[in-house]
Amino acid sequence: MTNTAGFFRKHWKGYAFLIPIFLVLGTFKYIPFFNAVKMSFYDWNGANVKDFIGFDNFIRLFQDDTFYTSLKNIGIFTVSGILIQLTVPLIAAVLVFHVKNMKLQNMLKVWFVIPLVIPSIVIYLTWQWIFAGEYGVLNQFLEAIGLDSWTHAWLGESKTAIWSIIFVNFPWIGGITFLLYLAGLMSISSELFEVAKLDGMNAWQRFIRLELPLVRSQVKLVMVLTIIQQIQSFENILVLTNGGPGDTTISPALYLYTKGFSYSEMGYASAIGLVLFIILLLLTLINNKFVKNTDKID
Amino acid sequence: MNRKLLALPHYGSLALLLALTLFPFYMLIVSSVKYTEQAIHNFWGISFPIHFDNYSAAFKQIAPFIGNTVLISSAIVVGVVLISSLAAYSFVRFNYPGKQLFFVLILSLMMIPGYLILIPQFLLVQKLDMLNTYQGQIFPPMAFGAAMATFLMKTFFEGIPKSLIEAADMEGAGERQIFLKIIIPLSLPIIATVAIINFLAGWNNYIWPLVATNGDAVKPVILALSTITGNMDQGVGVKLAGYIISSIPLLLLFVVATKPFISGVTSGAVKG
C-alpha cells in the first residue's frame, strides 16, 4: 500500500501530463478501432440487428466480385501512381534545381507547389469540370483543335473513367514528391557537380550517374508513400465518379463507405476495412525492412 | 556555346510544365468571372465585362460555412497543440515505468487508416449525441492529428538543452512555469508546423463532416461547395467563384507562412 503511494508520489507528474491525450485518443481512436475489429465478426446494421456470425463476413467478402474489382482498381491506381510519381515530378525537380538564378528558382518552386495549397476537394471539383461532357474544358479543347471525334463523357464512360481519375492534377508536379526530390537534390554536395562539369558530362549523363543514384532514398520514400496513399484512394473517387459507372472505378475504401452508410451493412463494411488494414500493415512491415536495409547501405 | 544550347530546352520544358500545372487554375479564374453567355462565345480568354458579381453571389451562399470551417479548424489546432505538447513534455521531462509503451501506443495509431474506424466513430459520436455539432467535428480529427504532432514535438523538445530545464528546476520553478516559460517559447517553430498541418487537415476534411453532419447549421465550407448555384445568366461561374473563395484562406496562410507550411506538408507526408 505504501509502496503504491510512494510510486505515485514519485511518478504522478509524468502520468498526469499524458492524461489529456489518452482521454482523447482512447475515446476517439482506441475504442472505435476495437469496435471495428469486433464488428467485422457481426451481422450488424448499426442499430437493432447485431448477431455474431464468426467469419461469415470474410467468407462472403472473398466471394464478392465488387471487392475484387476494387482490388484490381487500386492495383491500377498504385502502378500508375508509382510510374507517375517516379518520373514527371523528378524531372521537374531536376530542372528547377539547375536553374542558376536563385530568385527564379524560388519563384518556380512556389508556383509549382500551388496545387498543394488548394483544398483537395477544390482540385477534384475543378477536374470534374475539366472532364465534364458538355462544356468541359478538355472536350472544348479537343473541339478547338479539330479532334471532335475524340471527345468523351470522360468520367461517365467505363473505358475512360479510371484513366481520367489518374489523370487528375496533370502534369502531376504540384505535390509533396516534387518537394521531397528537390530537398534530396539540394543535399547533394556541390563539389560533385563541379566534378561532373570538369568531366564534361551532359545533362543526361549527369542525371543517370549522379542525381538519380543520390536521390534514391527519396525515390524509395516516394514509392512507399505512393503505395500507401493509392491503396487508400477514397475522396478523389467519391467526388469524381462515386465508383461509377457501375462499379468500374470503385476502391475498397469507397466500397466500405457505400456498404456502411448506404446499405447499413456495418459489420460487412468493417470486414472490408479490416482486410485492407491487414494488407496495409503487411506492406508497411515489408517497406520498413526494405527501407532500413537501404539506409544501412547508404 | 554548350551552355546556351542547353538553356533553351531547359527553360522551355520548365515553362511548358509550369504552364500545364497552372492551366486549370487559369481556366478556373477566367471562367469564374463570366456569365454563361460569355463562356459560350469566349471559352478560353478573358471576356468583358468582368462579372465580379459571381463572387458576391457565391460568397453570400458560403459565408456562414466559411465561419464554421474557421471555427472547427482553429479548435482542432488548439486541441492538438495542447494535448500533444503536454504529452511530449511528459516523455522528455520525466522518467517513469511504461514510458516507452505509452509512446508506442500513441505512435502506432498513425498506422490505423481513417476509413477503418469511420463507422464505429460515427456510431460513437451518435451515441455521445455529437452528430451535427461542432464538438463532433473537432474531437475525432483532433485524435487523428495528435499522434503525428506528439512525435514531432517530442523530437523537437529533445533538442532543447537539458541544462536549461535543470537550472529552472534548481531555481524552484514548477512544471507549469518550465512548460509555459521555457519549453513553449522555444518551440514556436514546431508549434507553427503542427498548427499548419492540422489547420490544413481541418480545412480539407471532407469525409468526416459528410458522415457526421447533415443540414446547414454546422456544415463546413468544403461540403457547401457542391451546393453553390448561380442563376440562369450566371451559370457555372458562381460555382467556380465559390471554389476560389474557399481556397483563398489557405493561399493566404501559404503566403504568410511559407516555411512552416512546406515543412508541415512534407512531414505530414512522411507520416504515410
PDB file of C-alpha atoms in Angstrom, chain A residues 81-194:
ATOM      1  CA  GLY A  81       0.753   6.286 -59.395  1.00  0.00           C
ATOM      2  CA  ILE A  82       4.259   4.903 -58.940  1.00  0.00           C
ATOM      3  CA  LEU A  83       5.114   5.384 -62.613  1.00  0.00           C
ATOM      4  CA  ILE A  84       3.857   8.955 -62.465  1.00  0.00           C
ATOM      5  CA  GLN A  85       5.482   9.948 -59.171  1.00  0.00           C
ATOM      6  CA  LEU A  86       8.854   8.480 -60.149  1.00  0.00           C
ATOM      7  CA  THR A  87       9.076  10.360 -63.438  1.00  0.00           C
ATOM      8  CA  VAL A  88       7.458  13.741 -64.001  1.00  0.00           C
ATOM      9  CA  PRO A  89       7.969  15.285 -60.535  1.00  0.00           C
ATOM     10  CA  LEU A  90      11.583  14.071 -60.535  1.00  0.00           C
ATOM     11  CA  ILE A  91      12.259  15.591 -63.936  1.00  0.00           C
ATOM     12  CA  ALA A  92      10.640  18.841 -62.812  1.00  0.00           C
ATOM     13  CA  ALA A  93      12.690  18.865 -59.607  1.00  0.00           C
ATOM     14  CA  VAL A  94      15.947  18.356 -61.550  1.00  0.00           C
ATOM     15  CA  LEU A  95      15.007  21.116 -63.975  1.00  0.00           C
ATOM     16  CA  VAL A  96      14.159  23.528 -61.166  1.00  0.00           C
ATOM     17  CA  PHE A  97      17.280  22.562 -59.226  1.00  0.00           C
ATOM     18  CA  HIS A  98      19.543  23.511 -62.143  1.00  0.00           C
ATOM     19  CA  VAL A  99      18.086  26.975 -62.517  1.00  0.00           C
ATOM     20  CA  LYS A 100      21.109  29.104 -61.618  1.00  0.00           C
ATOM     21  CA  ASN A 101      19.256  32.260 -60.679  1.00  0.00           C
ATOM     22  CA  MET A 102      18.188  31.655 -57.061  1.00  0.00           C
ATOM     23  CA  LYS A 103      15.359  34.151 -57.189  1.00  0.00           C
ATOM     24  CA  LEU A 104      13.876  32.483 -60.239  1.00  0.00           C
ATOM     25  CA  GLN A 105      14.392  29.054 -58.681  1.00  0.00           C
ATOM     26  CA  ASN A 106      12.467  30.031 -55.569  1.00  0.00           C
ATOM     27  CA  MET A 107       9.688  31.530 -57.641  1.00  0.00           C
ATOM     28  CA  LEU A 108       9.369  28.356 -59.697  1.00  0.00           C
ATOM     29  CA  LYS A 109       9.280  26.279 -56.526  1.00  0.00           C
ATOM     30  CA  VAL A 110       6.423  28.331 -55.115  1.00  0.00           C
ATOM     31  CA  TRP A 111       4.418  28.276 -58.348  1.00  0.00           C
ATOM     32  CA  PHE A 112       4.813  24.538 -58.793  1.00  0.00           C
ATOM     33  CA  VAL A 113       3.577  23.979 -55.246  1.00  0.00           C
ATOM     34  CA  ILE A 114       0.358  25.981 -55.706  1.00  0.00           C
ATOM     35  CA  PRO A 115      -1.861  22.900 -56.312  1.00  0.00           C
ATOM     36  CA  LEU A 116      -0.757  21.624 -52.920  1.00  0.00           C
ATOM     37  CA  VAL A 117      -2.145  24.722 -51.251  1.00  0.00           C
ATOM     38  CA  ILE A 118      -5.598  24.450 -52.815  1.00  0.00           C
ATOM     39  CA  PRO A 119      -8.073  22.300 -50.831  1.00  0.00           C
ATOM     40  CA  SER A 120      -8.023  18.820 -52.371  1.00  0.00           C
ATOM     41  CA  ILE A 121     -11.782  18.809 -52.895  1.00  0.00           C
ATOM     42  CA  VAL A 122     -11.469  22.014 -54.922  1.00  0.00           C
ATOM     43  CA  ILE A 123      -8.874  20.261 -57.093  1.00  0.00           C
ATOM     44  CA  TYR A 124     -11.226  17.317 -57.651  1.00  0.00           C
ATOM     45  CA  LEU A 125     -14.195  19.562 -58.384  1.00  0.00           C
ATOM     46  CA  THR A 126     -12.089  21.589 -60.810  1.00  0.00           C
ATOM     47  CA  TRP A 127     -11.085  18.440 -62.665  1.00  0.00           C
ATOM     48  CA  GLN A 128     -14.656  17.257 -62.638  1.00  0.00           C
ATOM     49  CA  TRP A 129     -15.436  20.426 -64.555  1.00  0.00           C
ATOM     50  CA  ILE A 130     -12.469  19.843 -66.882  1.00  0.00           C
ATOM     51  CA  PHE A 131     -13.729  16.332 -67.657  1.00  0.00           C
ATOM     52  CA  ALA A 132     -17.396  17.314 -67.995  1.00  0.00           C
ATOM     53  CA  GLY A 133     -19.155  16.046 -71.131  1.00  0.00           C
ATOM     54  CA  GLU A 134     -20.812  19.273 -72.180  1.00  0.00           C
ATOM     55  CA  TYR A 135     -18.745  22.441 -71.924  1.00  0.00           C
ATOM     56  CA  GLY A 136     -15.985  20.535 -70.189  1.00  0.00           C
ATOM     57  CA  VAL A 137     -12.580  22.135 -70.662  1.00  0.00           C
ATOM     58  CA  LEU A 138     -10.997  19.029 -72.155  1.00  0.00           C
ATOM     59  CA  ASN A 139     -13.747  18.466 -74.697  1.00  0.00           C
ATOM     60  CA  GLN A 140     -13.738  22.144 -75.631  1.00  0.00           C
ATOM     61  CA  PHE A 141     -10.010  21.890 -76.188  1.00  0.00           C
ATOM     62  CA  LEU A 142     -10.344  18.805 -78.386  1.00  0.00           C
ATOM     63  CA  GLU A 143     -13.031  20.519 -80.446  1.00  0.00           C
ATOM     64  CA  ALA A 144     -10.920  23.636 -80.755  1.00  0.00           C
ATOM     65  CA  ILE A 145      -8.068  21.678 -82.305  1.00  0.00           C
ATOM     66  CA  GLY A 146     -10.396  19.750 -84.582  1.00  0.00           C
ATOM     67  CA  LEU A 147     -10.481  16.431 -82.772  1.00  0.00           C
ATOM     68  CA  ASP A 148     -14.242  16.395 -82.226  1.00  0.00           C
ATOM     69  CA  SER A 149     -14.324  12.646 -82.555  1.00  0.00           C
ATOM     70  CA  TRP A 150     -12.048  12.257 -79.542  1.00  0.00           C
ATOM     71  CA  THR A 151     -14.461  13.863 -77.106  1.00  0.00           C
ATOM     72  CA  HIS A 152     -15.923  11.711 -74.358  1.00  0.00           C
ATOM     73  CA  ALA A 153     -18.060  11.932 -71.280  1.00  0.00           C
ATOM     74  CA  TRP A 154     -14.751  11.249 -69.592  1.00  0.00           C
ATOM     75  CA  LEU A 155     -15.996  10.358 -66.127  1.00  0.00           C
ATOM     76  CA  GLY A 156     -19.222   8.741 -67.338  1.00  0.00           C
ATOM     77  CA  GLU A 157     -17.836   6.091 -69.679  1.00  0.00           C
ATOM     78  CA  SER A 158     -16.406   2.931 -68.232  1.00  0.00           C
ATOM     79  CA  LYS A 159     -13.462   2.939 -70.655  1.00  0.00           C
ATOM     80  CA  THR A 160     -12.236   6.414 -69.748  1.00  0.00           C
ATOM     81  CA  ALA A 161     -13.372   6.915 -66.144  1.00  0.00           C
ATOM     82  CA  ILE A 162     -10.499   5.243 -64.319  1.00  0.00           C
ATOM     83  CA  TRP A 163      -7.845   6.869 -66.509  1.00  0.00           C
ATOM     84  CA  SER A 164      -9.491  10.241 -66.013  1.00  0.00           C
ATOM     85  CA  ILE A 165      -9.162   9.822 -62.242  1.00  0.00           C
ATOM     86  CA  ILE A 166      -5.479   9.007 -62.675  1.00  0.00           C
ATOM     87  CA  PHE A 167      -5.035  11.978 -64.981  1.00  0.00           C
ATOM     88  CA  VAL A 168      -6.193  14.456 -62.304  1.00  0.00           C
ATOM     89  CA  ASN A 169      -3.583  17.076 -61.441  1.00  0.00           C
ATOM     90  CA  PHE A 170      -1.742  16.550 -64.732  1.00  0.00           C
ATOM     91  CA  PRO A 171       1.252  17.031 -65.094  1.00  0.00           C
ATOM     92  CA  TRP A 172       1.298  15.765 -61.512  1.00  0.00           C
ATOM     93  CA  ILE A 173       4.057  18.047 -60.277  1.00  0.00           C
ATOM     94  CA  GLY A 174       2.258  20.158 -57.710  1.00  0.00           C
ATOM     95  CA  GLY A 175       2.674  17.741 -54.874  1.00  0.00           C
ATOM     96  CA  ILE A 176       4.787  16.631 -52.000  1.00  0.00           C
ATOM     97  CA  THR A 177       7.001  14.352 -54.111  1.00  0.00           C
ATOM     98  CA  PHE A 178       8.343  17.321 -56.035  1.00  0.00           C
ATOM     99  CA  LEU A 179       9.394  18.948 -52.754  1.00  0.00           C
ATOM    100  CA  LEU A 180      10.956  15.734 -51.480  1.00  0.00           C
ATOM    101  CA  TYR A 181      13.027  15.286 -54.649  1.00  0.00           C
ATOM    102  CA  LEU A 182      14.104  18.907 -54.535  1.00  0.00           C
ATOM    103  CA  ALA A 183      15.215  18.542 -50.910  1.00  0.00           C
ATOM    104  CA  GLY A 184      17.181  15.446 -51.903  1.00  0.00           C
ATOM    105  CA  LEU A 185      18.907  17.236 -54.778  1.00  0.00           C
ATOM    106  CA  MET A 186      19.762  20.191 -52.543  1.00  0.00           C
ATOM    107  CA  SER A 187      21.557  17.907 -50.115  1.00  0.00           C
ATOM    108  CA  ILE A 188      23.969  16.646 -52.808  1.00  0.00           C
ATOM    109  CA  SER A 189      27.412  18.157 -52.272  1.00  0.00           C
ATOM    110  CA  SER A 190      28.130  20.885 -54.822  1.00  0.00           C
ATOM    111  CA  GLU A 191      31.645  19.509 -55.329  1.00  0.00           C
ATOM    112  CA  LEU A 192      30.163  16.510 -57.099  1.00  0.00           C
ATOM    113  CA  PHE A 193      28.547  18.814 -59.613  1.00  0.00           C
ATOM    114  CA  GLU A 194      31.888  20.568 -60.109  1.00  0.00           C
TER     115      GLU A 194
END
